[in-house]
mmCIF file of C-alpha atoms and ligand atoms in Angstrom:
data_model
loop_
_atom_site.group_PDB
_atom_site.id
_atom_site.type_symbol
_atom_site.label_atom_id
_atom_site.label_comp_id
_atom_site.label_asym_id
_atom_site.label_seq_id
_atom_site.Cartn_x
_atom_site.Cartn_y
_atom_site.Cartn_z
ATOM 1 C CA UNK A 14 112.875 -7.877 -112.467
ATOM 2 C CA UNK A 15 114.728 -7.615 -115.743
ATOM 3 C CA UNK A 16 117.402 -4.983 -116.464
ATOM 4 C CA UNK A 17 115.442 -3.598 -119.402
ATOM 5 C CA UNK A 18 111.730 -3.158 -118.738
ATOM 6 C CA UNK A 19 109.290 -3.613 -121.569
ATOM 7 C CA UNK A 20 105.983 -5.377 -121.884
ATOM 8 C CA UNK A 21 104.637 -7.375 -124.779
ATOM 9 C CA UNK A 22 105.474 -8.761 -128.188
ATOM 10 C CA UNK A 23 106.697 -12.323 -128.733
ATOM 11 C CA UNK A 24 107.938 -14.475 -125.869
ATOM 12 C CA UNK A 25 111.529 -14.540 -124.759
ATOM 13 C CA UNK A 26 113.089 -17.665 -123.332
ATOM 14 C CA UNK A 27 110.954 -17.711 -120.200
ATOM 15 C CA UNK A 28 112.295 -19.274 -117.039
ATOM 16 C CA UNK A 29 109.988 -22.265 -117.177
ATOM 17 C CA UNK A 30 108.726 -23.933 -115.052
ATOM 18 C CA UNK A 31 108.245 -20.916 -112.831
ATOM 19 C CA UNK A 32 108.436 -22.948 -109.697
ATOM 20 C CA UNK A 33 108.822 -26.664 -109.480
ATOM 21 C CA UNK A 34 105.658 -28.415 -108.363
ATOM 22 C CA UNK A 35 103.448 -25.440 -109.261
ATOM 23 C CA UNK A 36 99.905 -26.234 -110.382
ATOM 24 C CA UNK A 37 99.957 -27.930 -113.831
ATOM 25 C CA UNK A 38 96.220 -27.260 -114.235
ATOM 26 C CA UNK A 39 93.628 -29.452 -115.921
ATOM 27 C CA UNK A 40 94.314 -29.804 -119.631
ATOM 28 C CA UNK A 41 91.270 -30.806 -121.664
ATOM 29 C CA UNK A 42 93.373 -32.410 -124.426
ATOM 30 C CA UNK A 43 94.808 -34.861 -121.900
ATOM 31 C CA UNK A 44 91.257 -36.038 -121.133
ATOM 32 C CA UNK A 45 90.453 -37.039 -124.758
ATOM 33 C CA UNK A 46 92.025 -38.521 -127.840
ATOM 34 C CA UNK A 47 94.369 -35.788 -129.103
ATOM 35 C CA UNK A 48 97.214 -34.928 -131.451
ATOM 36 C CA UNK A 49 100.036 -32.497 -130.733
ATOM 37 C CA UNK A 50 100.961 -30.407 -133.770
ATOM 38 C CA UNK A 51 103.418 -27.695 -134.736
ATOM 39 C CA UNK A 52 100.778 -24.988 -135.206
ATOM 40 C CA UNK A 53 97.121 -24.210 -134.627
ATOM 41 C CA UNK A 54 96.496 -24.307 -138.384
ATOM 42 C CA UNK A 55 98.068 -27.752 -138.476
ATOM 43 C CA UNK A 56 95.757 -28.837 -135.646
ATOM 44 C CA UNK A 57 92.745 -27.493 -137.548
ATOM 45 C CA UNK A 58 93.884 -29.342 -140.691
ATOM 46 C CA UNK A 59 93.774 -32.618 -138.751
ATOM 47 C CA UNK A 60 90.234 -31.866 -137.516
ATOM 48 C CA UNK A 61 89.126 -31.025 -141.062
ATOM 49 C CA UNK A 62 90.751 -34.157 -142.478
ATOM 50 C CA UNK A 63 89.185 -36.269 -139.732
ATOM 51 C CA UNK A 64 85.698 -34.953 -140.459
ATOM 52 C CA UNK A 65 85.839 -34.835 -144.270
ATOM 53 C CA UNK A 66 83.809 -31.592 -144.329
ATOM 54 C CA UNK A 67 82.365 -30.024 -147.484
ATOM 55 C CA UNK A 68 82.211 -26.451 -146.199
ATOM 56 C CA UNK A 69 83.466 -24.569 -143.127
ATOM 57 C CA UNK A 70 81.652 -21.608 -141.595
ATOM 58 C CA UNK A 71 84.118 -19.234 -139.955
ATOM 59 C CA UNK A 72 83.421 -16.144 -137.851
ATOM 60 C CA UNK A 73 83.928 -12.818 -139.595
ATOM 61 C CA UNK A 74 86.376 -11.700 -136.894
ATOM 62 C CA UNK A 75 89.267 -14.109 -137.175
ATOM 63 C CA UNK A 76 92.973 -14.347 -137.893
ATOM 64 C CA UNK A 77 92.894 -14.435 -141.702
ATOM 65 C CA UNK A 78 95.814 -16.881 -141.952
ATOM 66 C CA UNK A 79 93.440 -19.451 -140.488
ATOM 67 C CA UNK A 80 90.884 -18.771 -143.230
ATOM 68 C CA UNK A 81 93.553 -19.017 -145.934
ATOM 69 C CA UNK A 82 94.793 -22.336 -144.549
ATOM 70 C CA UNK A 83 91.279 -23.824 -144.874
ATOM 71 C CA UNK A 84 90.880 -22.511 -148.430
ATOM 72 C CA UNK A 85 94.343 -23.794 -149.329
ATOM 73 C CA UNK A 86 93.241 -27.239 -148.161
ATOM 74 C CA UNK A 87 90.547 -27.055 -150.872
ATOM 75 C CA UNK A 88 87.575 -26.621 -148.521
ATOM 76 C CA UNK A 89 85.114 -23.804 -149.320
ATOM 77 C CA UNK A 90 84.733 -21.206 -146.569
ATOM 78 C CA UNK A 91 81.634 -19.183 -145.714
ATOM 79 C CA UNK A 92 81.399 -16.461 -143.073
ATOM 80 C CA UNK A 93 78.987 -15.728 -140.249
ATOM 81 C CA UNK A 94 79.086 -12.652 -138.023
ATOM 82 C CA UNK A 95 80.907 -12.835 -134.695
ATOM 83 C CA UNK A 96 83.520 -10.773 -132.874
ATOM 84 C CA UNK A 97 85.008 -10.361 -129.384
ATOM 85 C CA UNK A 98 82.445 -7.670 -128.547
ATOM 86 C CA UNK A 99 79.315 -9.270 -130.038
ATOM 87 C CA UNK A 100 76.898 -10.644 -127.436
ATOM 88 C CA UNK A 101 76.037 -13.668 -129.607
ATOM 89 C CA UNK A 102 77.253 -15.039 -132.934
ATOM 90 C CA UNK A 103 74.981 -14.597 -135.973
ATOM 91 C CA UNK A 104 74.426 -18.296 -136.549
ATOM 92 C CA UNK A 105 70.647 -18.525 -136.182
ATOM 93 C CA UNK A 106 69.741 -17.444 -139.720
ATOM 94 C CA UNK A 107 72.382 -19.530 -141.529
ATOM 95 C CA UNK A 108 71.389 -22.370 -143.833
ATOM 96 C CA UNK A 109 73.507 -25.115 -142.284
ATOM 97 C CA UNK A 110 73.702 -28.281 -144.374
ATOM 98 C CA UNK A 111 74.956 -31.824 -143.842
ATOM 99 C CA UNK A 112 78.739 -31.878 -144.320
ATOM 100 C CA UNK A 113 79.099 -28.363 -142.868
ATOM 101 C CA UNK A 114 81.456 -27.604 -140.024
ATOM 102 C CA UNK A 115 81.159 -24.442 -137.932
ATOM 103 C CA UNK A 116 84.301 -22.962 -136.401
ATOM 104 C CA UNK A 117 83.450 -21.188 -133.144
ATOM 105 C CA UNK A 118 86.126 -19.046 -131.490
ATOM 106 C CA UNK A 119 86.826 -18.401 -127.828
ATOM 107 C CA UNK A 120 87.720 -14.713 -128.164
ATOM 108 C CA UNK A 121 90.408 -13.554 -125.754
ATOM 109 C CA UNK A 122 88.877 -15.762 -123.076
ATOM 110 C CA UNK A 123 86.183 -13.110 -122.504
ATOM 111 C CA UNK A 124 83.177 -14.831 -124.091
ATOM 112 C CA UNK A 125 81.577 -18.236 -123.781
ATOM 113 C CA UNK A 126 79.904 -19.612 -126.868
ATOM 114 C CA UNK A 127 78.647 -22.906 -125.479
ATOM 115 C CA UNK A 128 75.025 -22.102 -126.370
ATOM 116 C CA UNK A 129 75.951 -21.339 -129.988
ATOM 117 C CA UNK A 130 78.009 -24.522 -130.182
ATOM 118 C CA UNK A 131 75.124 -26.634 -128.918
ATOM 119 C CA UNK A 132 72.647 -24.911 -131.266
ATOM 120 C CA UNK A 133 74.864 -25.500 -134.330
ATOM 121 C CA UNK A 134 75.261 -29.170 -133.363
ATOM 122 C CA UNK A 135 71.500 -29.526 -132.883
ATOM 123 C CA UNK A 136 71.033 -28.283 -136.462
ATOM 124 C CA UNK A 137 73.265 -31.050 -137.813
ATOM 125 C CA UNK A 138 76.559 -29.202 -138.286
ATOM 126 C CA UNK A 139 79.830 -30.460 -136.907
ATOM 127 C CA UNK A 140 81.361 -28.041 -134.403
ATOM 128 C CA UNK A 141 85.036 -27.162 -134.215
ATOM 129 C CA UNK A 142 85.945 -24.839 -131.347
ATOM 130 C CA UNK A 143 89.126 -22.749 -131.330
ATOM 131 C CA UNK A 144 90.343 -22.409 -127.729
ATOM 132 C CA UNK A 145 93.688 -20.736 -128.537
ATOM 133 C CA UNK A 146 93.088 -17.833 -126.155
ATOM 134 C CA UNK A 147 91.883 -19.892 -123.182
ATOM 135 C CA UNK A 148 92.767 -23.540 -123.802
ATOM 136 C CA UNK A 149 92.029 -24.670 -120.240
ATOM 137 C CA UNK A 150 88.931 -22.533 -119.593
ATOM 138 C CA UNK A 151 85.785 -23.932 -117.987
ATOM 139 C CA UNK A 152 84.204 -23.882 -121.477
ATOM 140 C CA UNK A 153 87.092 -25.849 -123.018
ATOM 141 C CA UNK A 154 87.059 -28.360 -120.171
ATOM 142 C CA UNK A 155 83.298 -28.938 -120.514
ATOM 143 C CA UNK A 156 83.200 -28.797 -124.318
ATOM 144 C CA UNK A 157 81.003 -31.214 -126.229
ATOM 145 C CA UNK A 158 82.283 -30.105 -129.656
ATOM 146 C CA UNK A 159 83.250 -32.577 -132.338
ATOM 147 C CA UNK A 160 86.750 -31.103 -132.325
ATOM 148 C CA UNK A 161 88.637 -28.516 -130.299
ATOM 149 C CA UNK A 162 91.838 -26.897 -131.528
ATOM 150 C CA UNK A 163 94.352 -24.467 -130.064
ATOM 151 C CA UNK A 164 97.520 -22.738 -131.138
ATOM 152 C CA UNK A 165 99.560 -23.055 -127.956
ATOM 153 C CA UNK A 166 102.426 -20.634 -128.542
ATOM 154 C CA UNK A 167 100.126 -17.635 -128.117
ATOM 155 C CA UNK A 168 99.729 -18.311 -124.418
ATOM 156 C CA UNK A 169 102.744 -20.473 -123.558
ATOM 157 C CA UNK A 170 106.441 -19.588 -123.928
ATOM 158 C CA UNK A 171 107.161 -22.114 -126.675
ATOM 159 C CA UNK A 172 108.419 -21.560 -130.217
ATOM 160 C CA UNK A 173 105.832 -23.832 -131.838
ATOM 161 C CA UNK A 174 102.842 -25.836 -130.705
ATOM 162 C CA UNK A 175 99.240 -26.679 -131.425
ATOM 163 C CA UNK A 176 96.768 -29.304 -130.299
ATOM 164 C CA UNK A 177 93.556 -30.894 -131.531
ATOM 165 C CA UNK A 178 91.314 -33.048 -129.387
ATOM 166 C CA UNK A 179 87.873 -34.524 -129.818
ATOM 167 C CA UNK A 180 85.482 -34.306 -126.844
ATOM 168 C CA UNK A 181 83.012 -36.423 -128.868
ATOM 169 C CA UNK A 182 85.592 -39.067 -129.690
ATOM 170 C CA UNK A 183 85.572 -38.326 -133.439
ATOM 171 C CA UNK A 184 88.226 -39.809 -135.696
ATOM 172 C CA UNK A 185 91.559 -38.019 -135.901
ATOM 173 C CA UNK A 186 94.331 -38.780 -138.414
ATOM 174 C CA UNK A 187 97.611 -39.995 -136.932
ATOM 175 C CA UNK A 188 99.936 -37.393 -135.453
ATOM 176 C CA UNK A 189 102.267 -36.214 -138.236
ATOM 177 C CA UNK A 190 106.043 -36.321 -137.755
ATOM 178 C CA UNK A 191 107.891 -33.048 -137.114
ATOM 179 C CA UNK A 192 108.339 -31.439 -140.555
ATOM 180 C CA UNK A 193 111.821 -30.221 -141.465
ATOM 181 C CA UNK A 194 110.481 -26.739 -142.298
ATOM 182 C CA UNK A 195 108.762 -26.440 -138.911
ATOM 183 C CA UNK A 196 111.840 -27.665 -137.012
ATOM 184 C CA UNK A 197 113.969 -25.092 -138.851
ATOM 185 C CA UNK A 198 111.498 -22.265 -138.206
ATOM 186 C CA UNK A 199 111.144 -23.193 -134.524
ATOM 187 C CA UNK A 200 114.949 -23.260 -134.150
ATOM 188 C CA UNK A 201 115.211 -19.810 -135.714
ATOM 189 C CA UNK A 202 112.493 -18.527 -133.420
ATOM 190 C CA UNK A 203 114.200 -20.071 -130.426
ATOM 191 C CA UNK A 204 117.431 -18.214 -131.308
ATOM 192 C CA UNK A 205 115.387 -15.015 -131.242
ATOM 193 C CA UNK A 206 113.813 -16.005 -127.901
ATOM 194 C CA UNK A 207 117.214 -16.682 -126.319
ATOM 195 C CA UNK A 208 118.600 -13.391 -127.615
ATOM 196 C CA UNK A 209 115.516 -11.522 -126.379
ATOM 197 C CA UNK A 210 116.123 -12.983 -122.918
ATOM 198 C CA UNK A 211 119.748 -11.766 -123.043
ATOM 199 C CA UNK A 212 118.568 -8.359 -124.278
ATOM 200 C CA UNK A 213 116.059 -8.022 -121.442
ATOM 201 C CA UNK A 214 118.811 -9.023 -119.009
ATOM 202 C CA UNK A 215 120.741 -5.949 -120.124
ATOM 203 C CA UNK A 216 123.311 -7.594 -122.402
ATOM 204 C CA UNK A 217 124.689 -5.911 -125.537
ATOM 205 C CA UNK A 218 122.402 -7.696 -127.959
ATOM 206 C CA UNK A 219 121.093 -6.144 -131.167
ATOM 207 C CA UNK A 220 117.334 -5.776 -130.756
ATOM 208 C CA UNK A 221 116.688 -5.335 -134.476
ATOM 209 C CA UNK A 222 118.527 -8.573 -135.247
ATOM 210 C CA UNK A 223 116.677 -10.558 -132.586
ATOM 211 C CA UNK A 224 113.333 -9.234 -133.789
ATOM 212 C CA UNK A 225 114.243 -10.308 -137.305
ATOM 213 C CA UNK A 226 114.918 -13.847 -136.066
ATOM 214 C CA UNK A 227 111.633 -13.968 -134.163
ATOM 215 C CA UNK A 228 109.679 -12.739 -137.182
ATOM 216 C CA UNK A 229 111.434 -15.085 -139.622
ATOM 217 C CA UNK A 230 110.873 -18.071 -137.347
ATOM 218 C CA UNK A 231 107.239 -17.153 -136.797
ATOM 219 C CA UNK A 232 106.627 -16.695 -140.537
ATOM 220 C CA UNK A 233 108.118 -20.096 -141.385
ATOM 221 C CA UNK A 234 106.176 -22.207 -138.877
ATOM 222 C CA UNK A 235 103.248 -23.044 -141.126
ATOM 223 C CA UNK A 236 104.402 -24.240 -144.502
ATOM 224 C CA UNK A 237 101.074 -25.691 -145.594
ATOM 225 C CA UNK A 238 101.772 -29.200 -144.398
ATOM 226 C CA UNK A 239 100.826 -30.673 -141.068
ATOM 227 C CA UNK A 240 103.670 -31.175 -138.625
ATOM 228 C CA UNK A 241 104.069 -32.620 -135.184
ATOM 229 C CA UNK A 242 105.242 -30.491 -132.236
ATOM 230 C CA UNK A 243 108.997 -30.178 -131.615
ATOM 231 C CA UNK A 244 110.476 -32.189 -128.743
ATOM 232 C CA UNK A 245 111.319 -29.041 -126.789
ATOM 233 C CA UNK A 246 107.788 -27.653 -126.983
ATOM 234 C CA UNK A 247 106.371 -31.042 -125.984
ATOM 235 C CA UNK A 248 108.615 -31.141 -122.936
ATOM 236 C CA UNK A 249 107.796 -27.583 -121.903
ATOM 237 C CA UNK A 250 104.074 -28.174 -122.428
ATOM 238 C CA UNK A 251 104.324 -31.236 -120.201
ATOM 239 C CA UNK A 252 106.137 -29.342 -117.440
ATOM 240 C CA UNK A 253 104.353 -25.991 -117.703
ATOM 241 C CA UNK A 254 102.438 -24.906 -114.567
ATOM 242 C CA UNK A 255 99.423 -23.845 -116.618
ATOM 243 C CA UNK A 256 97.134 -23.607 -113.578
ATOM 244 C CA UNK A 257 99.584 -21.284 -111.817
ATOM 245 C CA UNK A 258 99.996 -19.244 -115.000
ATOM 246 C CA UNK A 259 96.213 -18.867 -115.344
ATOM 247 C CA UNK A 260 96.112 -17.465 -111.825
ATOM 248 C CA UNK A 261 98.981 -15.116 -112.639
ATOM 249 C CA UNK A 262 97.045 -13.776 -115.623
ATOM 250 C CA UNK A 263 93.970 -13.265 -113.435
ATOM 251 C CA UNK A 264 96.067 -11.276 -110.935
ATOM 252 C CA UNK A 265 97.698 -9.234 -113.709
ATOM 253 C CA UNK A 266 94.309 -8.453 -115.275
ATOM 254 C CA UNK A 267 92.891 -7.394 -111.908
ATOM 255 C CA UNK A 268 95.897 -5.114 -111.277
ATOM 256 C CA UNK A 269 95.567 -3.531 -114.728
ATOM 257 C CA UNK A 270 91.807 -3.059 -114.366
ATOM 258 C CA UNK A 271 92.205 -1.462 -110.926
ATOM 259 C CA UNK A 272 94.959 0.877 -112.122
ATOM 260 C CA UNK A 273 93.198 2.011 -115.305
ATOM 261 C CA UNK A 274 90.995 5.056 -114.642
ATOM 262 C CA UNK A 275 88.060 6.096 -116.832
ATOM 263 C CA UNK A 276 89.648 7.475 -119.991
ATOM 264 C CA UNK A 277 87.819 9.168 -122.852
ATOM 265 C CA UNK A 278 87.369 6.765 -125.767
ATOM 266 C CA UNK A 279 89.002 3.803 -124.020
ATOM 267 C CA UNK A 280 87.088 0.748 -122.752
ATOM 268 C CA UNK A 281 88.540 -2.321 -121.061
ATOM 269 C CA UNK A 282 86.719 -5.454 -122.279
ATOM 270 C CA UNK A 283 85.943 -7.577 -119.220
ATOM 271 C CA UNK A 284 85.161 -11.298 -119.210
ATOM 272 C CA UNK A 285 81.472 -12.088 -119.545
ATOM 273 C CA UNK A 286 81.817 -14.592 -116.696
ATOM 274 C CA UNK A 287 83.702 -13.249 -113.695
ATOM 275 C CA UNK A 288 85.523 -16.555 -113.133
ATOM 276 C CA UNK A 289 86.967 -16.719 -116.670
ATOM 277 C CA UNK A 290 90.573 -15.634 -117.064
ATOM 278 C CA UNK A 291 91.190 -13.377 -120.057
ATOM 279 C CA UNK A 292 93.997 -13.946 -122.528
ATOM 280 C CA UNK A 293 95.040 -10.290 -122.340
ATOM 281 C CA UNK A 294 93.804 -6.888 -121.272
ATOM 282 C CA UNK A 295 91.732 -6.099 -124.360
ATOM 283 C CA UNK A 296 91.173 -2.387 -124.952
ATOM 284 C CA UNK A 297 88.443 -1.120 -127.245
ATOM 285 C CA UNK A 298 89.175 2.388 -128.485
ATOM 286 C CA UNK A 299 86.415 4.543 -129.960
ATOM 287 C CA UNK A 300 88.159 5.312 -133.270
ATOM 288 C CA UNK A 301 90.966 3.797 -135.383
ATOM 289 C CA UNK A 302 92.797 7.139 -135.171
ATOM 290 C CA UNK A 303 92.811 7.014 -131.358
ATOM 291 C CA UNK A 304 93.870 3.350 -131.438
ATOM 292 C CA UNK A 305 96.799 4.132 -133.731
ATOM 293 C CA UNK A 306 97.837 7.111 -131.596
ATOM 294 C CA UNK A 307 97.697 5.144 -128.339
ATOM 295 C CA UNK A 308 99.527 2.214 -129.935
ATOM 296 C CA UNK A 309 102.350 4.379 -131.214
ATOM 297 C CA UNK A 310 102.755 6.222 -127.912
ATOM 298 C CA UNK A 311 102.655 2.979 -125.904
ATOM 299 C CA UNK A 312 105.393 1.517 -128.123
ATOM 300 C CA UNK A 313 107.521 4.634 -127.582
ATOM 301 C CA UNK A 314 107.192 3.949 -123.844
ATOM 302 C CA UNK A 315 108.064 0.231 -123.989
ATOM 303 C CA UNK A 316 104.560 -1.285 -123.946
ATOM 304 C CA UNK A 317 103.866 -3.301 -127.091
ATOM 305 C CA UNK A 318 100.184 -4.220 -127.422
ATOM 306 C CA UNK A 319 99.153 -6.569 -130.237
ATOM 307 C CA UNK A 320 96.626 -5.697 -132.932
ATOM 308 C CA UNK A 321 94.532 -8.850 -133.353
ATOM 309 C CA UNK A 322 93.622 -9.294 -136.109
ATOM 310 C CA UNK A 323 93.946 -7.095 -139.189
ATOM 311 C CA UNK A 324 90.821 -7.623 -141.344
ATOM 312 C CA UNK A 325 91.881 -5.665 -144.413
ATOM 313 C CA UNK A 326 91.143 -8.503 -146.806
ATOM 314 C CA UNK A 327 89.151 -8.173 -150.040
ATOM 315 C CA UNK A 328 85.537 -9.295 -150.256
ATOM 316 C CA UNK A 329 82.153 -8.015 -149.165
ATOM 317 C CA UNK A 330 81.182 -10.753 -146.705
ATOM 318 C CA UNK A 331 82.856 -9.088 -143.716
ATOM 319 C CA UNK A 332 80.593 -6.772 -141.706
ATOM 320 C CA UNK A 333 81.986 -3.214 -142.043
ATOM 321 C CA UNK A 334 81.622 -2.811 -138.262
ATOM 322 C CA UNK A 335 84.019 -5.731 -137.739
ATOM 323 C CA UNK A 336 86.537 -4.317 -140.195
ATOM 324 C CA UNK A 337 86.500 -1.107 -138.157
ATOM 325 C CA UNK A 338 86.584 -3.002 -134.853
ATOM 326 C CA UNK A 339 89.796 -4.702 -135.999
ATOM 327 C CA UNK A 340 91.310 -1.209 -136.236
ATOM 328 C CA UNK A 341 90.019 -0.194 -132.784
ATOM 329 C CA UNK A 342 91.284 -3.026 -130.544
ATOM 330 C CA UNK A 343 94.544 -3.353 -128.630
ATOM 331 C CA UNK A 344 95.601 -6.467 -126.747
ATOM 332 C CA UNK A 345 97.941 -5.836 -123.806
ATOM 333 C CA UNK A 346 99.724 -9.026 -122.662
ATOM 334 C CA UNK A 347 99.182 -10.099 -119.046
ATOM 335 C CA UNK A 348 100.932 -13.484 -119.186
ATOM 336 C CA UNK A 349 103.370 -15.254 -116.889
ATOM 337 C CA UNK A 350 106.268 -13.020 -117.947
ATOM 338 C CA UNK A 351 104.749 -10.309 -115.820
ATOM 339 C CA UNK A 352 103.756 -9.575 -112.248
ATOM 340 C CA UNK A 353 100.789 -7.422 -111.218
ATOM 341 C CA UNK A 354 103.141 -4.447 -110.651
ATOM 342 C CA UNK A 355 104.172 -4.607 -114.315
ATOM 343 C CA UNK A 356 100.538 -4.253 -115.309
ATOM 344 C CA UNK A 357 100.089 -1.287 -112.966
ATOM 345 C CA UNK A 358 103.021 0.298 -114.793
ATOM 346 C CA UNK A 359 101.524 -0.644 -118.175
ATOM 347 C CA UNK A 360 98.209 0.971 -117.166
ATOM 348 C CA UNK A 361 100.173 4.135 -116.390
ATOM 349 C CA UNK A 362 101.685 3.981 -119.870
ATOM 350 C CA UNK A 363 98.223 3.649 -121.422
ATOM 351 C CA UNK A 364 97.052 6.679 -119.392
ATOM 352 C CA UNK A 365 100.085 8.705 -120.481
ATOM 353 C CA UNK A 366 99.542 7.598 -124.089
ATOM 354 C CA UNK A 367 95.855 8.378 -124.290
ATOM 355 C CA UNK A 368 95.931 12.144 -123.724
HETATM 356 C C1 LIG B 567 92.502 -17.781 -132.533
HETATM 357 C C2 LIG B 567 93.562 -18.357 -133.415
HETATM 358 N N1 LIG B 567 93.440 -19.616 -133.842
HETATM 359 C C3 LIG B 567 94.375 -20.178 -134.624
HETATM 360 C C4 LIG B 567 95.478 -19.478 -135.043
HETATM 361 C C5 LIG B 567 96.493 -20.142 -135.939
HETATM 362 O O1 LIG B 567 97.572 -20.523 -135.159
HETATM 363 P P1 LIG B 567 98.961 -20.899 -135.811
HETATM 364 O O2 LIG B 567 99.648 -19.633 -136.194
HETATM 365 O O3 LIG B 567 99.656 -21.651 -134.722
HETATM 366 O O4 LIG B 567 98.684 -21.742 -136.989
HETATM 367 C C6 LIG B 567 95.643 -18.173 -134.640
HETATM 368 C C7 LIG B 567 96.798 -17.397 -135.097
HETATM 369 O O5 LIG B 567 96.926 -16.210 -134.892
HETATM 370 C C8 LIG B 567 94.670 -17.603 -133.787
HETATM 371 O O6 LIG B 567 94.828 -16.337 -133.355
#
């Protein structure tokens, strides 16, 4: 129990490994040829370079920095419809051509898209799967994609980190060295993580200043060039009890789900497959206004859900329903920083914030 209770936002310096000898879990990237990178975008860049693709199809609901990084690499991007609440991606009617790659996303660990992946491959496209939200899921472990990528710092308490692996044994460029810009950004972020730990422990640390460090470090991680993963993140990734942490998330999700009553306009998105472990407790609110109200009130009470991802980008190839969905979702962290009791408390905060 920390001296100052809050839940969410970027990682602090977590006490890793949680307990020595705890379950490291099965890691799909250790079962294939793989490269460890500084970021998820850097991992994707290696997959794209390896495949020499002419066009990349991306889902409409996606972190737009990922889309920009593909365009900046000079590869045309086209969109198909998919989101965390769609039953199936809208791939069937697309005119896939030779040289096309399709990026398929594992959304919040709540959906499996193996059928869509197989169908795209059967139609001649290369498949790149993004497993950021559930890198060791049953889907990721059984993947037959050309490439799989993940940004690892979203789920693990590391300042930087990404990985690309190829279940099909496709070519991958060599692992790049650690870029100076990434090392600098990761060091800045790490300062913020250490200070956040001290802050949570009750020390007289300036929260505004530590948040500035975290944001500056985060913003500097991807400088447009591929980078390897820092030595610290590599070591933590090697030692991290990912299997134990997956089970912790499952327990935290179950506690949150049990403690959250029926609330008007609030829906908890549950995993499609009961044995999948979600990335977070994803809440779908009925209107953007209610989402914004609940978000603000939660933050006033020390619960900081994420808004993943803003879709207010120009262009008419994004389904309006997905633009609105991006303004209706809240992602409540359930990771290894927390125990089930914390999520019971967080559910109480959501209840108090939703009236
Ligand atoms: C699903 C997903 N994939 C990839 C990325 C890119 O990761 P990175 O910021 O490490 O480049 C993000 C970033 O938010 C993401 O959410």
